[in-house]
Structure formats: structure tokens, C-alpha cells
CSV table of C-alpha atoms and ligand atoms in Angstrom, one decimal:
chain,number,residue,atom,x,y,z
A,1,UNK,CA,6.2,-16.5,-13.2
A,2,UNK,CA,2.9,-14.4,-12.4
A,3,UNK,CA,3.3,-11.1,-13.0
A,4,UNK,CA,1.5,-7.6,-11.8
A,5,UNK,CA,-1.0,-6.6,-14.8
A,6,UNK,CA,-2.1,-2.9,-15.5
A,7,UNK,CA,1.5,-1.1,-15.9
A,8,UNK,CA,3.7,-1.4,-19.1
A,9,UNK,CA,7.0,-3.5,-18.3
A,10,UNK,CA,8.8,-0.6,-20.2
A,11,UNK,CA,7.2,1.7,-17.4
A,12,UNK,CA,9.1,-0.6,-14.8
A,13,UNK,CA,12.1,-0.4,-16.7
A,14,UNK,CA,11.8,3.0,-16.6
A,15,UNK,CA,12.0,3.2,-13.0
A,16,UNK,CA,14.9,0.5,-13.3
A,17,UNK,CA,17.0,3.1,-14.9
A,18,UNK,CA,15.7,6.2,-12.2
A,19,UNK,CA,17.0,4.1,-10.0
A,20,UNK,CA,20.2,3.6,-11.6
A,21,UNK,CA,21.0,7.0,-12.0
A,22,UNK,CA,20.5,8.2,-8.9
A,23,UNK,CA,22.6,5.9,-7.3
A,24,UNK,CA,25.6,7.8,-9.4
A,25,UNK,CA,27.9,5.1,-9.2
A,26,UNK,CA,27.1,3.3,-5.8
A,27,UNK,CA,26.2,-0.5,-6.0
A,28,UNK,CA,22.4,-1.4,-4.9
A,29,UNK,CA,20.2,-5.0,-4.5
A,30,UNK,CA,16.7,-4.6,-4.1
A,31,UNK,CA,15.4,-8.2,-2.5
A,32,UNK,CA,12.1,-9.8,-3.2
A,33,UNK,CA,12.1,-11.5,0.6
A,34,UNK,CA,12.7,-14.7,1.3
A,35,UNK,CA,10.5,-16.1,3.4
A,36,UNK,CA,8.0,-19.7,2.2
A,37,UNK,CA,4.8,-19.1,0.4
A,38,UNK,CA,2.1,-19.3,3.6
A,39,UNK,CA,-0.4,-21.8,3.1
A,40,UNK,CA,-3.4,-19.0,3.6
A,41,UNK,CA,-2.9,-16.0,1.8
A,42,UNK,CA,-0.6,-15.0,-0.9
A,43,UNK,CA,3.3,-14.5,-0.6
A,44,UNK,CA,4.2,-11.2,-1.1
A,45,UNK,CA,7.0,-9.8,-2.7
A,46,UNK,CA,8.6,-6.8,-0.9
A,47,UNK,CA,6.9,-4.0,-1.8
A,48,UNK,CA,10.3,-2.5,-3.3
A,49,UNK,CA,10.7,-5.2,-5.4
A,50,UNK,CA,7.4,-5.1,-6.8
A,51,UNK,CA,7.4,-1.8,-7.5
A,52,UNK,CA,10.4,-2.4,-9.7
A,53,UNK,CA,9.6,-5.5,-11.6
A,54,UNK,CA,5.7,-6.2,-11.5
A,55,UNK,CA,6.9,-9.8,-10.5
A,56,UNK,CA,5.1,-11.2,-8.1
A,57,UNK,CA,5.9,-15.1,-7.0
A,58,UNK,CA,10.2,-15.6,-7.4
A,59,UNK,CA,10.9,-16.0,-3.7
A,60,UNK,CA,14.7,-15.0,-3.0
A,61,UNK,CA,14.8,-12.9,-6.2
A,62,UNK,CA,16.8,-9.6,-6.3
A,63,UNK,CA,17.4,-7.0,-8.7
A,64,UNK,CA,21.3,-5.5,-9.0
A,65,UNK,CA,22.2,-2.1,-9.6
A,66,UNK,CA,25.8,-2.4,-10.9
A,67,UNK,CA,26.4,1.2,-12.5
A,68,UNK,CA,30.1,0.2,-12.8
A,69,UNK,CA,29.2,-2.7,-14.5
A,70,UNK,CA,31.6,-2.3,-18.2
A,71,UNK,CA,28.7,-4.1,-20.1
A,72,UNK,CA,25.8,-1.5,-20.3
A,73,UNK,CA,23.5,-4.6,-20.4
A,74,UNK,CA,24.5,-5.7,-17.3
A,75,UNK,CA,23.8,-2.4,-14.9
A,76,UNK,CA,20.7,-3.7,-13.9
A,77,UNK,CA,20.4,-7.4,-13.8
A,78,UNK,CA,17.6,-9.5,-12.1
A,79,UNK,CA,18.3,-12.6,-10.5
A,80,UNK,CA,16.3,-15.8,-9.5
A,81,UNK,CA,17.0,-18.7,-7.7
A,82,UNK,CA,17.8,-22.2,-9.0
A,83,UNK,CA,15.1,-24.2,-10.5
A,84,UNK,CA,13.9,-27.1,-8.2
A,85,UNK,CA,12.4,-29.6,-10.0
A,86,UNK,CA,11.3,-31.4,-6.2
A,87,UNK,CA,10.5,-27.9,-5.2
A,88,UNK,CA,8.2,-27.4,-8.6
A,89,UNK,CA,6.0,-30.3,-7.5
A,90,UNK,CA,4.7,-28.4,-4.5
A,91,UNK,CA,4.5,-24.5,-6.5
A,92,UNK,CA,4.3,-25.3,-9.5
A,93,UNK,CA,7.3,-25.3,-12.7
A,94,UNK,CA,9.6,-22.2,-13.6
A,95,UNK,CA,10.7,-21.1,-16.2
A,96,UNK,CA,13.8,-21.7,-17.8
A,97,UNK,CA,17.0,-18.3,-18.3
A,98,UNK,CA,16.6,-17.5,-22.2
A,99,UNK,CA,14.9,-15.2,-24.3
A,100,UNK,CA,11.7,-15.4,-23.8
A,101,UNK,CA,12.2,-15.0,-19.7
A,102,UNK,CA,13.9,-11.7,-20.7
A,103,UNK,CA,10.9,-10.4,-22.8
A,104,UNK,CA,8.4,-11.6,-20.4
A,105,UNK,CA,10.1,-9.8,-17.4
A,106,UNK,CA,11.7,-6.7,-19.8
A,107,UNK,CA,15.1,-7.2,-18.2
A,108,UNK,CA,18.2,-7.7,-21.0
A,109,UNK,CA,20.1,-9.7,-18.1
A,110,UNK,CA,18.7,-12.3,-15.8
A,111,UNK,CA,21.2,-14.4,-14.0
A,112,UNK,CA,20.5,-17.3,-10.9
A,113,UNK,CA,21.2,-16.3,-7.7
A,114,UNK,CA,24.5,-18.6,-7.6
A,115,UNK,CA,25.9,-16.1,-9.7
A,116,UNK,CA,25.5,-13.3,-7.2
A,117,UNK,CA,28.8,-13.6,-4.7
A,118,UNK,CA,31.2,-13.0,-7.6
A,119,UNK,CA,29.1,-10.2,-9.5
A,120,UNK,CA,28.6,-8.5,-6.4
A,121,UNK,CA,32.5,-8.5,-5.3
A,122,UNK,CA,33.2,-7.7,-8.8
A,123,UNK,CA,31.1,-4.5,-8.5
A,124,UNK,CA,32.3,-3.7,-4.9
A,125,UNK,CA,35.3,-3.3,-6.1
A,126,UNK,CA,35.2,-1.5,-8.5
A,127,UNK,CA,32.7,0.9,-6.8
A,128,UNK,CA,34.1,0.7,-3.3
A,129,UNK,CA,30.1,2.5,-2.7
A,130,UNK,CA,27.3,-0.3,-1.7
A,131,UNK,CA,24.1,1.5,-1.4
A,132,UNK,CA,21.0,0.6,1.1
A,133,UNK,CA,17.9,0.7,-0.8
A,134,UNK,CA,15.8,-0.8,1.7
A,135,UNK,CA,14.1,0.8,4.8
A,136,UNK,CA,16.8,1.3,7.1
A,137,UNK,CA,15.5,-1.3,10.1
A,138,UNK,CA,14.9,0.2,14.2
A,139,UNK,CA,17.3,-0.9,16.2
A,140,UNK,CA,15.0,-3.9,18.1
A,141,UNK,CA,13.8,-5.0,14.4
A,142,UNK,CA,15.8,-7.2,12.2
A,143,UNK,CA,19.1,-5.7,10.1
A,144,UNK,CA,18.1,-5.4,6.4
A,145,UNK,CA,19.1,-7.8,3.8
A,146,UNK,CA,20.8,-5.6,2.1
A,147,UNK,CA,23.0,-4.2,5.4
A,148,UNK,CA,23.2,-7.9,6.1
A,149,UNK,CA,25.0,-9.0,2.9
A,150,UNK,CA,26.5,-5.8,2.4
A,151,UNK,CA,28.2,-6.2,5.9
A,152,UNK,CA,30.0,-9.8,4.8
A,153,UNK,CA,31.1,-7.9,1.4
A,154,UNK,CA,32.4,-4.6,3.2
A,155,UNK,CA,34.2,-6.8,5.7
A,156,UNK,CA,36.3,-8.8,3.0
A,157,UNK,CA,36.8,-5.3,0.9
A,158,UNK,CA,39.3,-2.6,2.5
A,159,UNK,CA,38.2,0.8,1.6
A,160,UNK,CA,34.5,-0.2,0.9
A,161,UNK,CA,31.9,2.0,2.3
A,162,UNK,CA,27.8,1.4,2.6
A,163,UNK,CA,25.5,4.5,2.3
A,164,UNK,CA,22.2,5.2,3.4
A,165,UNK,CA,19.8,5.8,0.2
A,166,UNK,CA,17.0,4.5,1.6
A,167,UNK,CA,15.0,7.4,0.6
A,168,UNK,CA,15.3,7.2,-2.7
A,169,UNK,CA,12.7,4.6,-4.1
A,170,UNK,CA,9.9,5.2,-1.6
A,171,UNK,CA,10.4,8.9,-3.0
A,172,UNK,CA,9.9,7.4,-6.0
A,173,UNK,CA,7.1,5.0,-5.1
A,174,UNK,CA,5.1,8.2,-3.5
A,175,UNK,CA,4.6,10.3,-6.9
A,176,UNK,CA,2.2,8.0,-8.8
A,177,UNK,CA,2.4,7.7,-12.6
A,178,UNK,CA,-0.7,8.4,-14.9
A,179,UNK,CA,-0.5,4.4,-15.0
A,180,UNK,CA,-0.7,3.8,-11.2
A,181,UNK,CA,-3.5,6.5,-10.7
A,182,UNK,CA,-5.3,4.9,-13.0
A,183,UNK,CA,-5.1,1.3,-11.1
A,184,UNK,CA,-5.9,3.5,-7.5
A,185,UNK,CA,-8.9,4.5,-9.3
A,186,UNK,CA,-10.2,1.6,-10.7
A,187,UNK,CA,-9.5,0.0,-7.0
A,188,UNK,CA,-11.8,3.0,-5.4
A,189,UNK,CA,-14.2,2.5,-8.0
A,190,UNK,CA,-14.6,-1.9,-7.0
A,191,UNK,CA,-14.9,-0.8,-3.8
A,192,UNK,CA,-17.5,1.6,-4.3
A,193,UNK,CA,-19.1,-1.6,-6.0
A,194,UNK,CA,-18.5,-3.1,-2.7
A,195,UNK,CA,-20.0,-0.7,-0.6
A,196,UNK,CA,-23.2,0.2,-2.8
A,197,UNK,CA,-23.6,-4.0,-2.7
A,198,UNK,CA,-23.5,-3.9,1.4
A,199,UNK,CA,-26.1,-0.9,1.6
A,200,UNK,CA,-28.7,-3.4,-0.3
A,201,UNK,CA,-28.7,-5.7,2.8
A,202,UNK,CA,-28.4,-3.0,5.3
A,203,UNK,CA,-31.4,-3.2,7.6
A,204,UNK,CA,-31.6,-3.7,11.7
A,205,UNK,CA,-31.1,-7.3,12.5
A,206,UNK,CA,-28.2,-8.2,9.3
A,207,UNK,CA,-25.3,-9.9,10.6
A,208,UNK,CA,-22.0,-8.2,10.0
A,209,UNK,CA,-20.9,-11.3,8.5
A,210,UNK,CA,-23.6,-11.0,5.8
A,211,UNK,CA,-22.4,-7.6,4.9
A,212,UNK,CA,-18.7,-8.6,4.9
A,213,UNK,CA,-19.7,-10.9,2.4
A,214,UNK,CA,-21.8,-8.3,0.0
A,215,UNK,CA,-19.0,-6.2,0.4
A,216,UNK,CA,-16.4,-8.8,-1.0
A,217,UNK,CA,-19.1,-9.7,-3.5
A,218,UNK,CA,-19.0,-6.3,-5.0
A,219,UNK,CA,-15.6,-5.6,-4.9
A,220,UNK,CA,-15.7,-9.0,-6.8
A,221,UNK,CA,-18.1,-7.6,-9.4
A,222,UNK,CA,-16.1,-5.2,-10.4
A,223,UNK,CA,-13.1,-7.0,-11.5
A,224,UNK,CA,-11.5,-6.9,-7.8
A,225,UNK,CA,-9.3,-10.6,-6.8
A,226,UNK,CA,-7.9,-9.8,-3.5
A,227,UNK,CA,-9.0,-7.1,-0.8
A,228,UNK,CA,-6.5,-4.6,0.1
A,229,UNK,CA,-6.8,-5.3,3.7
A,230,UNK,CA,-9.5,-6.9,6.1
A,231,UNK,CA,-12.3,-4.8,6.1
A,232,UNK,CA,-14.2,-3.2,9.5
A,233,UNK,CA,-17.7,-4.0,9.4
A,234,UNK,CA,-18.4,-2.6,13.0
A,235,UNK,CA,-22.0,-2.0,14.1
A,236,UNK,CA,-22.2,0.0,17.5
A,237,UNK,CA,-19.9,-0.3,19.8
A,238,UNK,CA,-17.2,-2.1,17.2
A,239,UNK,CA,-17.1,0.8,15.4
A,240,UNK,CA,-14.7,2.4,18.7
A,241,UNK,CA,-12.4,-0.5,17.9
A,242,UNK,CA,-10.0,0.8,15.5
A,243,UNK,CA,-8.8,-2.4,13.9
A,244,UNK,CA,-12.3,-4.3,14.0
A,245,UNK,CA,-11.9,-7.3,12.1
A,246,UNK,CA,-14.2,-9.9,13.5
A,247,UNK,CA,-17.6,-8.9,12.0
A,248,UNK,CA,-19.3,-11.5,13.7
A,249,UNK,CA,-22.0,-9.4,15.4
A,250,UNK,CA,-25.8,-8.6,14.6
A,251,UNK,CA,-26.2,-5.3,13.4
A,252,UNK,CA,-28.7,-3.5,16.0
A,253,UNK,CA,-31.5,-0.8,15.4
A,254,UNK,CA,-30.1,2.4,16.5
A,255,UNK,CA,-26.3,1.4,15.7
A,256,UNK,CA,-24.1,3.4,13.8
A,257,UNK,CA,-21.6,1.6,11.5
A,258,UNK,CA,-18.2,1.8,10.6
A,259,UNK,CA,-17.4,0.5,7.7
A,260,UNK,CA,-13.9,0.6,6.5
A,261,UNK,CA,-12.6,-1.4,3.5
A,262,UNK,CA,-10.6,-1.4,0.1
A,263,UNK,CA,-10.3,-3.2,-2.8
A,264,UNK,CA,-7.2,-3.9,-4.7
A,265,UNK,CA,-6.7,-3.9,-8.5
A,266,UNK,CA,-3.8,-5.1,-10.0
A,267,UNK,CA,-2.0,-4.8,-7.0
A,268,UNK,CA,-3.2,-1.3,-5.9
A,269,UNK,CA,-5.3,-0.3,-2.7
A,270,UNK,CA,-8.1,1.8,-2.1
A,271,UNK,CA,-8.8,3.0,1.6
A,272,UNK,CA,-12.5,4.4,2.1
A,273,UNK,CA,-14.6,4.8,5.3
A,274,UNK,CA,-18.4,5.4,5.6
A,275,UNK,CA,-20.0,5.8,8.8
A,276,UNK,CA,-23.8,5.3,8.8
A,277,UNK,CA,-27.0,4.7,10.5
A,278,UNK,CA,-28.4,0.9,10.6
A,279,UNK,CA,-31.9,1.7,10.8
A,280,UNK,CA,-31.3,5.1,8.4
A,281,UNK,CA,-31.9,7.6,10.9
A,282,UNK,CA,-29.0,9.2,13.1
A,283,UNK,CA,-30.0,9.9,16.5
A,284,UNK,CA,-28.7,13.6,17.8
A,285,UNK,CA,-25.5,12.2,19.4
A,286,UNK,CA,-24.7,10.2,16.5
A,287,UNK,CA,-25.5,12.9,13.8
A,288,UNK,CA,-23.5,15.8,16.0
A,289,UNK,CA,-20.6,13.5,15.8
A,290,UNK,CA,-21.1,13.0,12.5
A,291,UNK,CA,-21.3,16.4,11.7
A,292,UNK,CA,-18.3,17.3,13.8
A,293,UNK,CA,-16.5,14.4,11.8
A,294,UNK,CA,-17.1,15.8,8.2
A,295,UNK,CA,-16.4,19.0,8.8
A,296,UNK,CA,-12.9,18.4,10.1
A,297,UNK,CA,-12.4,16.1,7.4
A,298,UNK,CA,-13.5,18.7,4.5
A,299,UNK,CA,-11.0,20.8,6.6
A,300,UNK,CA,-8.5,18.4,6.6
A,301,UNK,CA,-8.9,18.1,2.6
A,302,UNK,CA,-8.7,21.5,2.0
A,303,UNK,CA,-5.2,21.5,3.4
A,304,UNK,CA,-3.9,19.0,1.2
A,305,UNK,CA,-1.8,21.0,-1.8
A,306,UNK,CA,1.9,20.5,-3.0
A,307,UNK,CA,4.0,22.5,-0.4
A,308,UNK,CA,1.4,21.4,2.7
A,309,UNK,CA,2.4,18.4,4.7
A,310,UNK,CA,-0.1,15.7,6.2
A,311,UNK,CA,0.7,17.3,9.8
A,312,UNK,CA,-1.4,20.7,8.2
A,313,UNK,CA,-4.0,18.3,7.3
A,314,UNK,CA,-3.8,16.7,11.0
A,315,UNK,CA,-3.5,19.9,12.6
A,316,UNK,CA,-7.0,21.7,10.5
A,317,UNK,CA,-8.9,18.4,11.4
A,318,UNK,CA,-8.2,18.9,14.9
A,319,UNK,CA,-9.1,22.7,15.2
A,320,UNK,CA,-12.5,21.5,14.4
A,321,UNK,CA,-12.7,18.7,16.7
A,322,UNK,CA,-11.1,20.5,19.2
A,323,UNK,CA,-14.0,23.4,18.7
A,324,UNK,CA,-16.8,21.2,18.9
A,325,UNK,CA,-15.4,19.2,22.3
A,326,UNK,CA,-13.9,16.0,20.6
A,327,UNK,CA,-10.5,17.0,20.9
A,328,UNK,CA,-9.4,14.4,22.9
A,329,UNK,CA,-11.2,11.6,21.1
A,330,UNK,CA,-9.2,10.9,17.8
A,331,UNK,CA,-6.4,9.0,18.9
A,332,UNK,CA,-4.9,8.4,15.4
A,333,UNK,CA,-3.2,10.5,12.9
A,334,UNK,CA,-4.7,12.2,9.6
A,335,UNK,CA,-4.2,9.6,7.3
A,336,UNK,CA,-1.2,7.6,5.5
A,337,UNK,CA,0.0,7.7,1.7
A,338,UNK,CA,-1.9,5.0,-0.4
A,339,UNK,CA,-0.4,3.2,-3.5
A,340,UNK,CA,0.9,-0.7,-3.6
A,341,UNK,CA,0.6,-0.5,-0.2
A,342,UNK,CA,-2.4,0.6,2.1
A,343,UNK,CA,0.3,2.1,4.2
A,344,UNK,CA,2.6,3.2,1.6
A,345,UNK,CA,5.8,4.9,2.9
A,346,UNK,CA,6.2,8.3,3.7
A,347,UNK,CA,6.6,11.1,6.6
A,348,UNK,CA,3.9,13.2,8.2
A,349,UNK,CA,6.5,16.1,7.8
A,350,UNK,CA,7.6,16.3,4.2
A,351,UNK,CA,5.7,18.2,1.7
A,352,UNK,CA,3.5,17.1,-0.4
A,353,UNK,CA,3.9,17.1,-4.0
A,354,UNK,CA,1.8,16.6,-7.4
A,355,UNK,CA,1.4,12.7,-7.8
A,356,UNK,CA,1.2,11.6,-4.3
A,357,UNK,CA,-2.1,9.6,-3.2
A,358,UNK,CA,-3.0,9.8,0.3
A,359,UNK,CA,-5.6,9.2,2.9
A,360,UNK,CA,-7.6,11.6,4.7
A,361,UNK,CA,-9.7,9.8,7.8
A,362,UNK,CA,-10.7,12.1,10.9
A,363,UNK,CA,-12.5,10.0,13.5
A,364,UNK,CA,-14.6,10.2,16.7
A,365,UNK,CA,-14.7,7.4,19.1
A,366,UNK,CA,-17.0,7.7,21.7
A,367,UNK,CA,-16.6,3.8,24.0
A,368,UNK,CA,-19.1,5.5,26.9
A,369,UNK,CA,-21.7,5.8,23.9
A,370,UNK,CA,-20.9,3.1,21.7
A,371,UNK,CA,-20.4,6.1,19.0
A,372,UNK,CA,-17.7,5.8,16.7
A,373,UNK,CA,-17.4,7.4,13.6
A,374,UNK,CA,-14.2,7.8,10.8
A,375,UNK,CA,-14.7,9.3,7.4
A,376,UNK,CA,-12.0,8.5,4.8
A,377,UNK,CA,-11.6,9.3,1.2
A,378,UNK,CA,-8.4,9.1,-0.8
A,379,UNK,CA,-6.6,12.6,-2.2
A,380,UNK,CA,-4.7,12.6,-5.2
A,381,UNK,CA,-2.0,15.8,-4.7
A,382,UNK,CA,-2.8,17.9,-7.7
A,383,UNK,CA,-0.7,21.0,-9.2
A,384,UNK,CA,-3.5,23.3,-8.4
A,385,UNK,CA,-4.6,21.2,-4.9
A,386,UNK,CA,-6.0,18.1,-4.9
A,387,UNK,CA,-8.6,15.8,-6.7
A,388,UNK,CA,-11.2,13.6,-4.4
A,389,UNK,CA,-11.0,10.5,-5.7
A,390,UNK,CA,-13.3,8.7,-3.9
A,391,UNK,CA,-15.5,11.3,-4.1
A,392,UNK,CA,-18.4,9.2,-6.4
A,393,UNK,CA,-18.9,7.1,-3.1
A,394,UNK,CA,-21.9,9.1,-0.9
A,395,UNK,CA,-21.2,10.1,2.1
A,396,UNK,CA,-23.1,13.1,3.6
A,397,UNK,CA,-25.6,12.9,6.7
A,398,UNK,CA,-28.9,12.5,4.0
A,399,UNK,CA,-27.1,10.0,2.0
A,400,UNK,CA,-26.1,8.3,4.6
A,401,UNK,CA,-29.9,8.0,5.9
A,402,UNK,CA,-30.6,6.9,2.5
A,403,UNK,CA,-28.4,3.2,2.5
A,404,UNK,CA,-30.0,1.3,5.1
A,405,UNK,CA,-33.3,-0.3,3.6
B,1,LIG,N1,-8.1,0.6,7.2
B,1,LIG,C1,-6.8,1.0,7.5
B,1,LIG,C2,-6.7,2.5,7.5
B,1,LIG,O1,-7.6,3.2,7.2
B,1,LIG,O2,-5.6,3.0,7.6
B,2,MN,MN1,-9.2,2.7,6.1
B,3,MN,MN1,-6.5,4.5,5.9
């Protein structure tokens, strides 16, 4: 079993038992996903899952809430699937139930999976409450697992309800702990490691493909495995496309580029854009854009306090766009809550509170003049305001005339 590195497993059990107090007597699975490892790429545990256990490779694990459960040890209880020993030769061996699988995970119960049908009718009934903890799915998406199973249970149970409480971890997962801050910043700071490693091959004439790969190479150098998600490298008119991933063009004299990546650390994302100038001079178009840009994203930044929502931020980086004549020319929102995921969950009309991490990334995109330009730094929600934490990676108009060589 591979597990998440940089946060204590008592800090996990810790959440564990938030988790089981809030659901004040209601029964809850949290499910790790099911589907087979893909051969490019890792497998991914649901987000959920991770957040609660660190673990990171038990396909068609789940972790029970049972606060009925008469055994105090056995209110929260993780469960894994059956060994395979056929299956083992393609992923490799697991670990046998026993002590040392309960100290290695920080769970007092861990049970197989052919154990769940009776535990969970046990627990039904004597809850008669079955709690959704996952994101309650759109009606052309599929049901989630939990609703799904949950539906067989209630159907077989008179008197059983299911209740909708799938607010409660991602409310959790949006206030970051000292620990997970710490991971965001050590993410920001590989791929600030990253970008300072692109800007030495920046000149007219450099492939984007070259600088994808000095980007990956710092992110690499500072202790980054995996990126948080594929980078833009767009030079010119790729920096208009918002989700640029090809990077297979020449980077021309006179381009701007948009470059848009993260690292991820121990699980964690960083999320930083930098728009600059391939030859290191912006022409007047490009640097009134730019201009334009930065000053609705400082705006933007200033906005971000406990009590303020994202949609303030939105609405003071568009007052400045909107001054200068760009108004119609960011077509996506302020920014997006940062954490396991690069999208982590959350609303663009709740308030914001101390602990959250999110995105702030104003853009122009200008197809008739190949301009496109996105600033994006990542804001920790302080008591007092908020804390740049990207802010050690340059990005002004002279610094950015500085990078290319
Ligand atoms: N690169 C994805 C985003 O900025 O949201
Ligand atoms: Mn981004
Ligand atoms: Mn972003």
C-alpha cells in the first residue's frame, strides 16, 4: 500500500473523527472509486477518499462511518478488497489484515470488503439515517456510489431514510491545515523552480516543447514527482486557447507567452500563470494588455478576505477590465479553490474563510491579435486578508522583460 507523505496519519484520523461527529448519528461510506489502474498515468483515488486516509493505490476501498456502531473501535472502519494473488502478478502484492496494516494506515479496524453487506444493514438499522458524503451527481451524470448502494439498502429497510451531507467534507477539505499549507507551498515553490528553469532557454526561435521540458525539469529539481496538471506553454496566438496543451510550436520573435503550470507535492497543487515577452520586450498592444491584466488582478486580490466571496474578486477584476475596454474578453471566471485538487470544490458564492487556498487568474484574450494574456497567483485566506503565496515568482512588466535571454 503506497501512501500520501507530508501529513501525520493522526492528522487524517483527526479528520476521520470530524467526520464522525458531524454526521450525529447518520451512517456514511466514503469510496476510493473503482475503476482499473490505466496503463498511462496514475489511478487516482477519489479525492474524498484521499483526503481521509492518505492512501493512495486500494482500488474499491471505502471507509465506514458507523456512529451507532456499540464497539467504539468500530465507528470508523476502512475496508479493502480481497487479496488476489492472480491479480498481485500484474500490481504488485498486498498486504495482509493484522497489526501492522492497522499502524501503517492509523485505522484500529480494517475489514475486506466481503464484510460490508452485513455491517452496513447492521448499521442501517440501527440508524435508520444513511448519509451522502459524496458530490451529489447532475441529473445526466452518473448516480453516486454511495446513492447507488444506499438505494439497494433503503429499499430492503422500511423506515430508512438517505440525507444529503454532501457539504460536509469538501467544507472540510477547503480550510487547509498548517500541514496542507505547508505542502501548497512547497508545491508553488517546485514550480517556481520550474518556471525560473524555462526562462534560461527562453529566446525567439525555442520550441515550446523544449520549454515544457525545462519546466518539468525544475519542477523535478525541487523534489516535485508528478505535475499537477498539463501545463500551457503557448507562444502567440496559443496563448488565446485557454486549455493549450500541445506545446508543439516554435516560439516566435515578437510573441507573448502564456505560460500556465503547477507542480504537485505530496499530493498537493500549485496553479501559477506568467505572461511574457519571447524576445523580452513587450510591444504597446501587448504591454497595455498586460498592464490592464495586473491591475485587475491586484484588484481582484485585494478583495479576497474572510467574509468576501470569489464573485467580489470576479466582480473588482472586471471593473478594471471593463474601464480599460477588455470587458468582453475574459471569458472565464476569477479563479477556483486549490488544494488536493487543482479544482478543489467550492462555490463562487460562499464566503471565504481563514484557511482556504484559492486562485486568482484575470485574463485577456485577444484571437484578432494573437494577444493573450492570464496572470495567476495562489491566495491563502488570512484572518486579517490574505497572504500571496506565490508571490516569490516575478511577475511585473520589467521582470517580465528580464526572462527571455
Ligand atoms: N490551469 C488551470 C487553471 O488555471 O485553472
Ligand atoms: Mn492555471
Ligand atoms: Mn487556475
Amino acid at each position: 500500500m503506497r501512501m500520501l507523505d507530508g501529513i501525520e496519519l493522526s492528522e487524517y484520523a483527526k479528520r476521520r473523527e470530524a467526520v464522525l461527529k458531524s454526521l450525529k448519528g447518520s451512517v456514511g461510506l466514503v469510496f476510493a472509486g473503482d475503476h482499473p489502474p490505466p496503463l498511462r498515468g496514475d489511478w487516482d483515488p477519489n479525492f474524498h477518499f484521499l483526503y481521509l486516509t492518505g492512501i493512495l493505490d486500494e482500488v474499491g476501498a471505502m471507509v465506514f462511518f458507523d456512529p451507532t456502531a456499540p464497539d467504539p473501535d468500530k465507528r470508523i472502519i476502512l475496508f479493502l478488497r480481497p487479496t488476489n494473488p492472480e491479480q498481485d502478478i500484474w500490481d504488485g502484492l498486498r498486504e495482509p489484515l493484522g497489526q501492522a496494516l492497522r499502524e501503517k494506515t492509523g485505522f484500529k479496524t480494517v475489514m475486506r470488503t466481503t464484510m460490508l453487506p452485513r455491517l452496513l444493514t447492521e448499521a442501517a438499522r440501527r440508524s435508520k439515517k444513511l448519509a451522502l458524503l459524496h458530490p451529489i451527481a447532475n441529473y445526466n451524470a452518473p448516480i453516486g456510489p454511495d446513492y447507488e448502494l444506499f438505494q439497494k439498502v433503503a429499499a430492503r429497510l422500511p423506515g430508512c431514510g438517505i440525507e444529503d451531507r454532501a457539504d460536509l467534507i469538501v467544507g472540510m477539505r477547503q480550510i487547509k491545515s498548517p500541514a496542507e499549507i505547508r505542502q501548497i507551498e512547497a508545491a508553488i515553490k517546485a514550480t517556481k523552480s520550474g518556471i525560473e528553469r524555462l526562462w534560461k532557454s527562453l529566446k525567439p526561435g525555442v520550441s515550446e516543447r523544449t520549454l515544457h521540458q525545462e519546466l518539468i525539469r525544475g519542477f523535478e529539481d525541487a523534489g516535485s514527482k508528478r505535475v499537477a496538471f498539463d501545463p500551457i506553454v503557448g507562444s502567440g496566438a496559443n496563448g488565446v486557447i485557454l486549455h493549450y496543451k500541445q506545446n508543439d510550436q516554435i516560439a516566435q520573435d515578437g510573441d507573448l507567452m502564456v505560460l500556465d503550470c503547477g507542480a504537485s507535492i505530496n499530493g498537493y497543487a500549485a496553479d501559477v500563470t506568467r505572461s511574457f515577452p519571447v524576445n523580452g520586450k513587450f510591444t504597446d498592444d501587448q504591454r497595455e494588455v498586460f498592464t490592464t491584466v495586473l491591475k485587475a488582478q491586484e484588484a481582484a486580490i485585494k478583495a479576497i478576505k474572510p467574509g468576501a466571496m470569489m464573485s467580489d474578486a470576479d466582480k473588482a477584476a472586471r471593473r478594471v477590465l471593463e474601464k480599460a475596454g477588455f470587458g468582453d474578453y475574459m471569458p472565464h471566471g476569477i479563479g477556483h479553490h486549490l488544494g488536493l485538487e487543482t479544482h478543489d470544490p467550492g462555490l463562487y458564492h460562499e464566503e471565504l474563510k481563514p484557511g482556504m487556498v484559492v486562485t486568482i487568474e484575470p485574463g485577456v484574450y485577444l484571437p484578432h491579435k494573437g494577444i493573450g494574456v492570464r496572470i495567476e497567483d495562489d491566495i491563502l485566506v488570512t484572518k486579517e486578508g490574505n497572504r500571496n503565496l506565490s508571490a516569490g515568482i516575478p511577475k511585473s512588466a520589467a521582470e517580465m522583460e528580464r526572462v527571455s535571454k
